[in-house]
Each structure stands twice: as C-alpha cells, then as structure tokens.
PDB file of C-alpha atoms in Angstrom:
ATOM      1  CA  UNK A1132       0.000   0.000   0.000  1.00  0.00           C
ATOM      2  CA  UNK A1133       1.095   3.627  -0.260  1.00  0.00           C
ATOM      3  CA  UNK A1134       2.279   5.336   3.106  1.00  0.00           C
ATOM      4  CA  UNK A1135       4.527   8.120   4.451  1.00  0.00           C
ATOM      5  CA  UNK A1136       6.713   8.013   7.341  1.00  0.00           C
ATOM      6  CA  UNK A1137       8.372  11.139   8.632  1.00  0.00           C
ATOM      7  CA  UNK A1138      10.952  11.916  11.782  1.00  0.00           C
ATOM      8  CA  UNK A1139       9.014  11.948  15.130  1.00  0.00           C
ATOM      9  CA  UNK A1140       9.549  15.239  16.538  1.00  0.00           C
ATOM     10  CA  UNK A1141       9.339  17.623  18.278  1.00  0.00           C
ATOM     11  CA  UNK A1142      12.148  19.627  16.947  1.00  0.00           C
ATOM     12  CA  UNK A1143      13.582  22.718  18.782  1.00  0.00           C
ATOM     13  CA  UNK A1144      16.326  24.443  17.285  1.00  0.00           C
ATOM     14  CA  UNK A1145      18.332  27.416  17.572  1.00  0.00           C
ATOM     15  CA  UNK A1146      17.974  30.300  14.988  1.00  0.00           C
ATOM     16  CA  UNK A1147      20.579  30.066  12.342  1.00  0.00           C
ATOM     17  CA  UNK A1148      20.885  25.906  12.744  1.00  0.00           C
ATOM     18  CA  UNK A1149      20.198  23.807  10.066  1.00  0.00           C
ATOM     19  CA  UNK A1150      16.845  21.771   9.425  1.00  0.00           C
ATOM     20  CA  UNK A1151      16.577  18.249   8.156  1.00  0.00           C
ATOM     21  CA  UNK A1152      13.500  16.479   8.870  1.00  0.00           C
ATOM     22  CA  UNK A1153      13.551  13.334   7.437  1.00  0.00           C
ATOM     23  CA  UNK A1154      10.745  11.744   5.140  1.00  0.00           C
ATOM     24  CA  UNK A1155      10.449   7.940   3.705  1.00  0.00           C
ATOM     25  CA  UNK A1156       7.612   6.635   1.935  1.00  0.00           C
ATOM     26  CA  UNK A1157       6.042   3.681   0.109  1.00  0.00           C
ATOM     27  CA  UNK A1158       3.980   3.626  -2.758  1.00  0.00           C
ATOM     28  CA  UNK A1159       2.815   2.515  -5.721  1.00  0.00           C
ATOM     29  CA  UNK A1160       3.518   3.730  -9.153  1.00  0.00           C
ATOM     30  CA  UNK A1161       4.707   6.822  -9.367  1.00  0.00           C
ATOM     31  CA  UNK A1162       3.779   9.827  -6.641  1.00  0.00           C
ATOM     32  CA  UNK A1163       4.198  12.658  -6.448  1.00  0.00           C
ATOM     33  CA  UNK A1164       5.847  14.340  -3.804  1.00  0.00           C
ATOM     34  CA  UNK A1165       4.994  17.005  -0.966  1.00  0.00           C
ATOM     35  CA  UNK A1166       5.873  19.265   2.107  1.00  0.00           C
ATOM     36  CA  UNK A1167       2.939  20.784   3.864  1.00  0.00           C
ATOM     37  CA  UNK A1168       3.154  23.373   6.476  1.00  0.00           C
ATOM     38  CA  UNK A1169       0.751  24.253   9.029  1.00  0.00           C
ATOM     39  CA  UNK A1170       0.969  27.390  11.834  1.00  0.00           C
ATOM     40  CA  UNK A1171      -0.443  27.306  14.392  1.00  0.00           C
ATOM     41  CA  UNK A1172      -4.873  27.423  14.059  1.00  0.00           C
ATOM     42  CA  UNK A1173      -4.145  27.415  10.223  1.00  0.00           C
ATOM     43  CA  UNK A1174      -4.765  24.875   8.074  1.00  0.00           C
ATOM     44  CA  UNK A1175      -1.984  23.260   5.916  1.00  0.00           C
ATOM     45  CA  UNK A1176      -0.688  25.269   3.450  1.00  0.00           C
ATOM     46  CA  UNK A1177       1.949  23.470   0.632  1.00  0.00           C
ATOM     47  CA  UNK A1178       4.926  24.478   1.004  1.00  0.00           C
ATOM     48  CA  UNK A1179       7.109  22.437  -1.913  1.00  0.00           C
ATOM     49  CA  UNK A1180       6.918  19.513  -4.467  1.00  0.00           C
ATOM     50  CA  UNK A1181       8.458  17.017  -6.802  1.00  0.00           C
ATOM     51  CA  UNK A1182       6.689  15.208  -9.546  1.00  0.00           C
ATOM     52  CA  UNK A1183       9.159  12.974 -10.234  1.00  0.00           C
ATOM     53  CA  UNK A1184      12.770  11.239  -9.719  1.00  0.00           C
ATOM     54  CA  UNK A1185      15.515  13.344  -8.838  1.00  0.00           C
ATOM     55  CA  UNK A1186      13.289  16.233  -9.033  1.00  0.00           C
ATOM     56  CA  UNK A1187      14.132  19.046  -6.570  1.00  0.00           C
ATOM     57  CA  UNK A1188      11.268  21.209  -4.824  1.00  0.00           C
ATOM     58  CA  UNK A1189      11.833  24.346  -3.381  1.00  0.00           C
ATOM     59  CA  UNK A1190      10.486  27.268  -1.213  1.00  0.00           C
ATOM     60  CA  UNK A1191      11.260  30.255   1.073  1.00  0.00           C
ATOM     61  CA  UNK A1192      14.523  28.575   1.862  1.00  0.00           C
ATOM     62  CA  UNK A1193      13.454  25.172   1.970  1.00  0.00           C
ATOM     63  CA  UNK A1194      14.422  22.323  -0.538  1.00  0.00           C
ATOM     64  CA  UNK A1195      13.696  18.711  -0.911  1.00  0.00           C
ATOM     65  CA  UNK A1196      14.954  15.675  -3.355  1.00  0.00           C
ATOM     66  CA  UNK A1197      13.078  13.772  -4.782  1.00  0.00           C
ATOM     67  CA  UNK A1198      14.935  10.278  -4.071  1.00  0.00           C
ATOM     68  CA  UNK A1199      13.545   7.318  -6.014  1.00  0.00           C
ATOM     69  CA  UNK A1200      16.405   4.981  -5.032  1.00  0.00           C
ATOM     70  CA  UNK A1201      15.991   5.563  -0.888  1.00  0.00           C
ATOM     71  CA  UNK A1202      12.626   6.071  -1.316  1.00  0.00           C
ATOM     72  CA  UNK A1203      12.930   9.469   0.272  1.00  0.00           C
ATOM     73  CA  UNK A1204      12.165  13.303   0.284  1.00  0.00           C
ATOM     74  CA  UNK A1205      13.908  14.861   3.311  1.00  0.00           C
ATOM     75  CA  UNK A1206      13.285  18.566   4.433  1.00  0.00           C
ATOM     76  CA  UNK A1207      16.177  20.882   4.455  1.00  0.00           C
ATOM     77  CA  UNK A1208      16.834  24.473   5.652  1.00  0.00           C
ATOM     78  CA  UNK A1209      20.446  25.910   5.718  1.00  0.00           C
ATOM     79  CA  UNK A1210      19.550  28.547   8.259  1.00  0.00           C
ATOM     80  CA  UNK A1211      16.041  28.444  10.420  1.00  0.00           C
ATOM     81  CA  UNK A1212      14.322  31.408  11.778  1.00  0.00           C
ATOM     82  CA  UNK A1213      11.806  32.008  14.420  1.00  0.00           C
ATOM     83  CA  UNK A1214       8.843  32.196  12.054  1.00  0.00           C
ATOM     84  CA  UNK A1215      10.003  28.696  10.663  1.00  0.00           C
ATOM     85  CA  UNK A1216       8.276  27.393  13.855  1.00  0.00           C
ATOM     86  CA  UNK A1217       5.329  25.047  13.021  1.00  0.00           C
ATOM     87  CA  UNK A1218       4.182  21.478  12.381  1.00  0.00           C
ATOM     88  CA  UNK A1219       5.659  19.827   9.186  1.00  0.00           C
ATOM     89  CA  UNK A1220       4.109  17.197   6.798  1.00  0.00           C
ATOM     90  CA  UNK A1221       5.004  15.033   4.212  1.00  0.00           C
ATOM     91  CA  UNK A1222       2.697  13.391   1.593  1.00  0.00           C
ATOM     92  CA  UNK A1223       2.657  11.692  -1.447  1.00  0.00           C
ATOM     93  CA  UNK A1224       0.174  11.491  -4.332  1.00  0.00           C
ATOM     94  CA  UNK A1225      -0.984   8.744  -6.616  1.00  0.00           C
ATOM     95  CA  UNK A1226      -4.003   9.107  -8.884  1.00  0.00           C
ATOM     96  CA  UNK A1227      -5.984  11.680  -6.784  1.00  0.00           C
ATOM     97  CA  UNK A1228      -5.574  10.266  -3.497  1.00  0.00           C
ATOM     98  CA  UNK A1229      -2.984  11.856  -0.961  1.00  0.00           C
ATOM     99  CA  UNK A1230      -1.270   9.824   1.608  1.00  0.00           C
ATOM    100  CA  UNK A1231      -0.153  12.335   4.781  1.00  0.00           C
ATOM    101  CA  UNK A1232       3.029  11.556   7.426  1.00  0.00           C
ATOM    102  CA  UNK A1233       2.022  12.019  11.502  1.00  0.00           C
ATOM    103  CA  UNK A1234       4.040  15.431  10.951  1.00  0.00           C
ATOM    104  CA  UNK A1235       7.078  16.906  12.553  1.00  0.00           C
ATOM    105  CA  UNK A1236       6.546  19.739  15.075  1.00  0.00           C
ATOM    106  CA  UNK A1237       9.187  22.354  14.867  1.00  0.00           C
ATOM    107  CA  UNK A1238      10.073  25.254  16.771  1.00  0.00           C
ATOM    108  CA  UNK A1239      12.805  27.435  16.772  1.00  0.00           C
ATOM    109  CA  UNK A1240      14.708  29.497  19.416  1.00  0.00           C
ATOM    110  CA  UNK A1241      15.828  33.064  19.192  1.00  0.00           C
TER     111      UNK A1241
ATOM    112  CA  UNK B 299      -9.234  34.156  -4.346  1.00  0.00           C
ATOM    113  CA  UNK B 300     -10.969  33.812  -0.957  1.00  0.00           C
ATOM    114  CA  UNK B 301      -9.577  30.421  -0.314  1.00  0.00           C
ATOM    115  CA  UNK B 302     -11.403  27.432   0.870  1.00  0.00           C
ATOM    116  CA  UNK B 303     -14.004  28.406   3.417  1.00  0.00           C
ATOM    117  CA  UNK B 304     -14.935  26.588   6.958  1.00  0.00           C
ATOM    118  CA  UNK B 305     -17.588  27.077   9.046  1.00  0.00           C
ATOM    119  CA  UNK B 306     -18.034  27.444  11.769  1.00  0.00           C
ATOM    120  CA  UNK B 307     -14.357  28.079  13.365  1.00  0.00           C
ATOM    121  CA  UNK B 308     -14.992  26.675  16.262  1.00  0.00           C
ATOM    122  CA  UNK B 309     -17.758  24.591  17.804  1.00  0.00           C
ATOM    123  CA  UNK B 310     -18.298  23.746  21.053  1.00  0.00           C
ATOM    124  CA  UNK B 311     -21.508  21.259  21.994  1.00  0.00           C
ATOM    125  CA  UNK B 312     -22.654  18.551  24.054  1.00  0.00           C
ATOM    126  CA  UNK B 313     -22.728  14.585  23.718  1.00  0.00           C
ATOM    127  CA  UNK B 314     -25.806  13.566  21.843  1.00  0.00           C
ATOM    128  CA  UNK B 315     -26.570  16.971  19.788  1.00  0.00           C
ATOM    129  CA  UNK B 316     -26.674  17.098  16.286  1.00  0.00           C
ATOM    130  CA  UNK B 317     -23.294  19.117  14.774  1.00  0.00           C
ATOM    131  CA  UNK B 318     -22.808  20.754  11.424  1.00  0.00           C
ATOM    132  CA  UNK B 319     -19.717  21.568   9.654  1.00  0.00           C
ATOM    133  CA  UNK B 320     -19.736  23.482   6.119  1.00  0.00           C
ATOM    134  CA  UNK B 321     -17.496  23.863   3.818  1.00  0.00           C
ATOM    135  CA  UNK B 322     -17.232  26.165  -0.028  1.00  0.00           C
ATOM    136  CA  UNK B 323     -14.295  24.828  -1.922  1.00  0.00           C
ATOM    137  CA  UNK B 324     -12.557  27.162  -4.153  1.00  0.00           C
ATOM    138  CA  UNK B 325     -14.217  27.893  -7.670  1.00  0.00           C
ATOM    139  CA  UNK B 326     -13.363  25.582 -10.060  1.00  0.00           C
ATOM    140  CA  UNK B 327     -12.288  23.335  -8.122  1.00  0.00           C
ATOM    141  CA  UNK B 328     -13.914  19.609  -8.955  1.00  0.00           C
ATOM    142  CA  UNK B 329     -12.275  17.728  -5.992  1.00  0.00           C
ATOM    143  CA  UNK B 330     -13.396  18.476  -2.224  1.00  0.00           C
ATOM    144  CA  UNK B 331     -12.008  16.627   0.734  1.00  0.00           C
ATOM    145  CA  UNK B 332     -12.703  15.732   4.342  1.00  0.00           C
ATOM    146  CA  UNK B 333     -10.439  15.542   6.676  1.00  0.00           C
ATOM    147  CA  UNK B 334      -9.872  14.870  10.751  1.00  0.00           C
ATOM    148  CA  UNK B 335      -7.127  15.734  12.334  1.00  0.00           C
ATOM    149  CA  UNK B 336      -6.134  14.686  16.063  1.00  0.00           C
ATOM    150  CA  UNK B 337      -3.225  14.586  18.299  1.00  0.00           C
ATOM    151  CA  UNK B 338      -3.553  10.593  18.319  1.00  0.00           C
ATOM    152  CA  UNK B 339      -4.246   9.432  14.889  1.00  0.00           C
ATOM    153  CA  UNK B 340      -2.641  12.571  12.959  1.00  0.00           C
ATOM    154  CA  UNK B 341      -4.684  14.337   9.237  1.00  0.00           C
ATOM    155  CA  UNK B 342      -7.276  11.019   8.484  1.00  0.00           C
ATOM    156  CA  UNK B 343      -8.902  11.572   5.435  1.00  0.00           C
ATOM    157  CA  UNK B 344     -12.657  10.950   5.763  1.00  0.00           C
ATOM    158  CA  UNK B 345     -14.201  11.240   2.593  1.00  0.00           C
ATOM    159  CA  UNK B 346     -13.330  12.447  -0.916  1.00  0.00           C
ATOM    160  CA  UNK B 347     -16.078  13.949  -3.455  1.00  0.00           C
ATOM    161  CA  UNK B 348     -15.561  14.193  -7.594  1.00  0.00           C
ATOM    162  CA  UNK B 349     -18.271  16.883  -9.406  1.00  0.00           C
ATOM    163  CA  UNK B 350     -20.071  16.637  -5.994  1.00  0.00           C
ATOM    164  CA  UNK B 351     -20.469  12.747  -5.835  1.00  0.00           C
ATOM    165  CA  UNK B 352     -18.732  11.037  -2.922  1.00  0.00           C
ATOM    166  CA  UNK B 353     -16.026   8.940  -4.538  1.00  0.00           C
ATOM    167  CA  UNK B 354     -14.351   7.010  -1.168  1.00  0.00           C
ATOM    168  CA  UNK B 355     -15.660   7.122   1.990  1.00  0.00           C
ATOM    169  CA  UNK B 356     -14.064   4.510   3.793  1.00  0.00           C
ATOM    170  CA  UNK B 357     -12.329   6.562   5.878  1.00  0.00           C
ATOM    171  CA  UNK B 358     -15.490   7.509   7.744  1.00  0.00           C
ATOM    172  CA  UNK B 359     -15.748   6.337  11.044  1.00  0.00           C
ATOM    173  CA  UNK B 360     -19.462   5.207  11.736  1.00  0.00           C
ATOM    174  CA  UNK B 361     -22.935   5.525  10.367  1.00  0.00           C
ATOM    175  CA  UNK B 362     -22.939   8.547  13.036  1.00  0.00           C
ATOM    176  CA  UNK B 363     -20.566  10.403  10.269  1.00  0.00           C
ATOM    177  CA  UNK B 364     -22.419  11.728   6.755  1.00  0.00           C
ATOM    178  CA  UNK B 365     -20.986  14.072   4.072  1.00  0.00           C
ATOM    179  CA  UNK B 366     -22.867  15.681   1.434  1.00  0.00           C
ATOM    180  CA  UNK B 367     -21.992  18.152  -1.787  1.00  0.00           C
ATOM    181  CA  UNK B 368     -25.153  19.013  -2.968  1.00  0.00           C
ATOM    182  CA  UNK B 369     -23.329  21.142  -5.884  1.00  0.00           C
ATOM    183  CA  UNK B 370     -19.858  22.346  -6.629  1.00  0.00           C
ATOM    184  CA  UNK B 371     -20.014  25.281  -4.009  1.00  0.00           C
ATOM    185  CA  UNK B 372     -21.071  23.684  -0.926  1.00  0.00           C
ATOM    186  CA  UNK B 373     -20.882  20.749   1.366  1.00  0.00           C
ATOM    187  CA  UNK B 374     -21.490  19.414   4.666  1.00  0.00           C
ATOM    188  CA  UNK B 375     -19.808  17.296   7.007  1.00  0.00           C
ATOM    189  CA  UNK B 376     -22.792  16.249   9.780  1.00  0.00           C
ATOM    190  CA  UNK B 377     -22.029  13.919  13.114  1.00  0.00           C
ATOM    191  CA  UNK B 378     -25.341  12.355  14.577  1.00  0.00           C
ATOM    192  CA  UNK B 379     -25.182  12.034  17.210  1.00  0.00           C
ATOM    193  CA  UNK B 380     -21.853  13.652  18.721  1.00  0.00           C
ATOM    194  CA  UNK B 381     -19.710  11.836  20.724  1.00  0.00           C
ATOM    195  CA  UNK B 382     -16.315  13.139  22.969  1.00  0.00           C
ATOM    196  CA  UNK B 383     -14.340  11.003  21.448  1.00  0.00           C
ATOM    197  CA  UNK B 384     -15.283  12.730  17.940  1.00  0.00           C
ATOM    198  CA  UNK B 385     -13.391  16.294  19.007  1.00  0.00           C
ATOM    199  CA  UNK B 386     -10.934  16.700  16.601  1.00  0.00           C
ATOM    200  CA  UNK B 387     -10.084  19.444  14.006  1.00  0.00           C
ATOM    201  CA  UNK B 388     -11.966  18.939  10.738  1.00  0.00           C
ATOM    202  CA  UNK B 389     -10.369  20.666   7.680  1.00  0.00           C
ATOM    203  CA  UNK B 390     -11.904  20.630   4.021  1.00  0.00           C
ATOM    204  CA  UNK B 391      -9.851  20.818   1.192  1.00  0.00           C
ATOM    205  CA  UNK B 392     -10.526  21.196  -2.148  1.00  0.00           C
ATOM    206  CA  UNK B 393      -8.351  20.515  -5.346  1.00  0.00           C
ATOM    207  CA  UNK B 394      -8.650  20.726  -9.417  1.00  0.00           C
ATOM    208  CA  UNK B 395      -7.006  17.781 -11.744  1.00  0.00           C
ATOM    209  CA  UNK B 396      -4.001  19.618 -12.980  1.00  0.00           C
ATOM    210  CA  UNK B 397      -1.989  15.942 -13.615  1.00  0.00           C
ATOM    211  CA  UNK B 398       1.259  15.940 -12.235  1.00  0.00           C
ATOM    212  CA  UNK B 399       1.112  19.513 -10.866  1.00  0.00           C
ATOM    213  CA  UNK B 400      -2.484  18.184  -9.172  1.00  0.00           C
ATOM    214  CA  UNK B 401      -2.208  19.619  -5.526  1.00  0.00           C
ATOM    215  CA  UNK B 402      -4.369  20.401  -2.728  1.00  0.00           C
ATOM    216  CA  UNK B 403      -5.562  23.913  -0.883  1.00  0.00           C
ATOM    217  CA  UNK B 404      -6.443  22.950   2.459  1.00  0.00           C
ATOM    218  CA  UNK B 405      -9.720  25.211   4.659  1.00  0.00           C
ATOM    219  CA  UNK B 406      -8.489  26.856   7.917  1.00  0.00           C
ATOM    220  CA  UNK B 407     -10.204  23.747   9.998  1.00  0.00           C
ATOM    221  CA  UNK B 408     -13.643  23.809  12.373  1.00  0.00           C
ATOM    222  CA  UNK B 409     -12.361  22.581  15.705  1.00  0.00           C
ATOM    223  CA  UNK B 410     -14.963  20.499  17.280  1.00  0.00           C
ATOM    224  CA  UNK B 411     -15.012  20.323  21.355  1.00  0.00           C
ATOM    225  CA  UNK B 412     -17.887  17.871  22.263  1.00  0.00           C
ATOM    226  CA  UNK B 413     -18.351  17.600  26.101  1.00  0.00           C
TER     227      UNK B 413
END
C-alpha cells in the first residue's frame, strides 16, 4: 500500500541551525511528492513539491529531493528562523488520493 | 481568491446533539475533501467527493458520520449524534485535476469540542 513516514519530533532548534526532517515513503507507481506546512490554528498550506525522480522542490529557503532509489524526500533548511516554527508534513500522491506523514513539530529558538 | 471556506471556526456542543460543519471549496475546483485531524491518529482523510459525488468514503468512522456536496459550491460534514471522542479538528480541502502539478488547498479547519 502507499504510506509516508516522517521523523518523530518535536524539533527545537536554535535560529541560524540547520533543518533536516527526514521523510520515507512507500507507494505505488509513481507519486508525487509534498511538504505541507501548518501554523499554528491554520490549516496546511503546501509548502514544496516534486513530480518525479531526482526532481528538486523548493520554497522560502526550503528544498527537498526527490529520491527514487531511498525512497525518500527529506526537508532541508540551511539557516532556520523564528517564524520557521510550526508542524511539518510530508505526503505523497498517486491518482488523486494523498497519503499524509504524523508530521514533525518544529520550533525554533531566538 | 478567498480560499477554501470553513464554518463554523470553532464549535463547542454537548454529547448527543446534532453538529454541522460546512465547507465552499474554491471555484473551479472539482475535488473536495474531508479531513480529521487529532493529536492521536494525525490528518485522516474521511471522505473524498468528484463533481459533488462522494467517490471514497471509507475513511469515515461510523454511520454517526455523513458528508454531502449538494453542488460544486457547498458541502457538509454532519455527526449524529456527537460523541467526545469525535473532538478533533476537521479541515476541508478542495483541489482541481491539474496531472502531475495536481495539488491540494487545504480550509483553515472547524475545531470540534464535544463535552
């Protein structure tokens, strides 16, 4: 079956550290690829995506691969700031049905 | 673009009562989606619709649950009767076939307290 497993948070990091939150996933076919972020008593908003192999998204600082070999599509920030802080998820697409990971709470330090 | 739309915000009501959640998706689009979010069991998708007929609804939980799009602009997520154990955050979201650039826009959620 198709599912998405992301890093178990929470995160806290200092601001200026580097982000990786990491995201696996199993599916069929080929999915495509997402990072949603939600603030707090927002919904989720998309932040990035890949529609295929070796594909990279990116977004206000943010980038992801689009590994079809590890079956992965880790999170990365060189440099987080305070407004970073929120909950992180992962998802995949096949057809029209999207598959969401347990998301990764993140907050940042000044 | 206003968005997707969720009303209400917030709802607060007691065990047995009847509750109501609405949702306009954004215009044009020909997907809508339920969804139930919860500190224990994470986003759960409850229910998908295509040009307003329900597609999957295996993710609802009970015969208490029923979703309805009566046309592209509107639909409703109703909970018969209301449980405690059914407090949760409900979002809508709403989505047009674009094929491999297909994503979804997601409501600002109606959190449900149910005491």
């Amino acid at each position: 079956g198709n599912s998405v497993t992301q890093m178990e948070g929470p995160v806290t990091l200092s601001e200026e550290a580097f982000l990786t939150i990491n995201c696996t996933y199993t599916a069929t076919g080929y999915p495509s690829l997402f990072w949603y972020v939600q603030y707090p008593g927002e919904g989720l908003q998309l932040l990035l995506k890949a529609t295929k192999a070796d594909d990279k998204g990116s977004n206000k600082g943010f980038e992801a691969t689009y590994r079809k070999e590890t079956t992965s599509f880790h999170l990365e920030k060189g440099s987080v700031q305070v407004s970073d802080s929120a909950v992180y998820f992962c998802a995949l697409r096949t057809g029209n049905q999207f598959y969401f990971g347990t998301g990764t709470s993140l907050t940042v330090i000044p | 673009d206003a968005g997707v739309i969720q009303s209400p915000r917030h709802e607060v009501t007691e065990m047995g009562q009847e509750v109501t959640l609405r949702c306009k998706p954004i215009s044009g689009h020909d997907y809508l989606f339920w969804y139930r979010q919860t500190m224990m069991r994470g986003l759960e998708l409850l229910i998908y619709f295509n040009n307003n007929v329900p597609i999957d609804d295996s993710g609802m939980p009970e015969d208490r649950f029923s979703a309805k799009m009566p046309n592209a602009s509107f639909s409703t997520l109703k909970i018969q009767p209301s449980e405690p154990r059914d407090s949760a955050v409900y979002f809508c979201a709403s989505s047009q076939w674009a094929g491999w650039s297909y994503e979804q826009y997601f409501g600002p959620g109606t959190r449900l307290t149910v005491t």
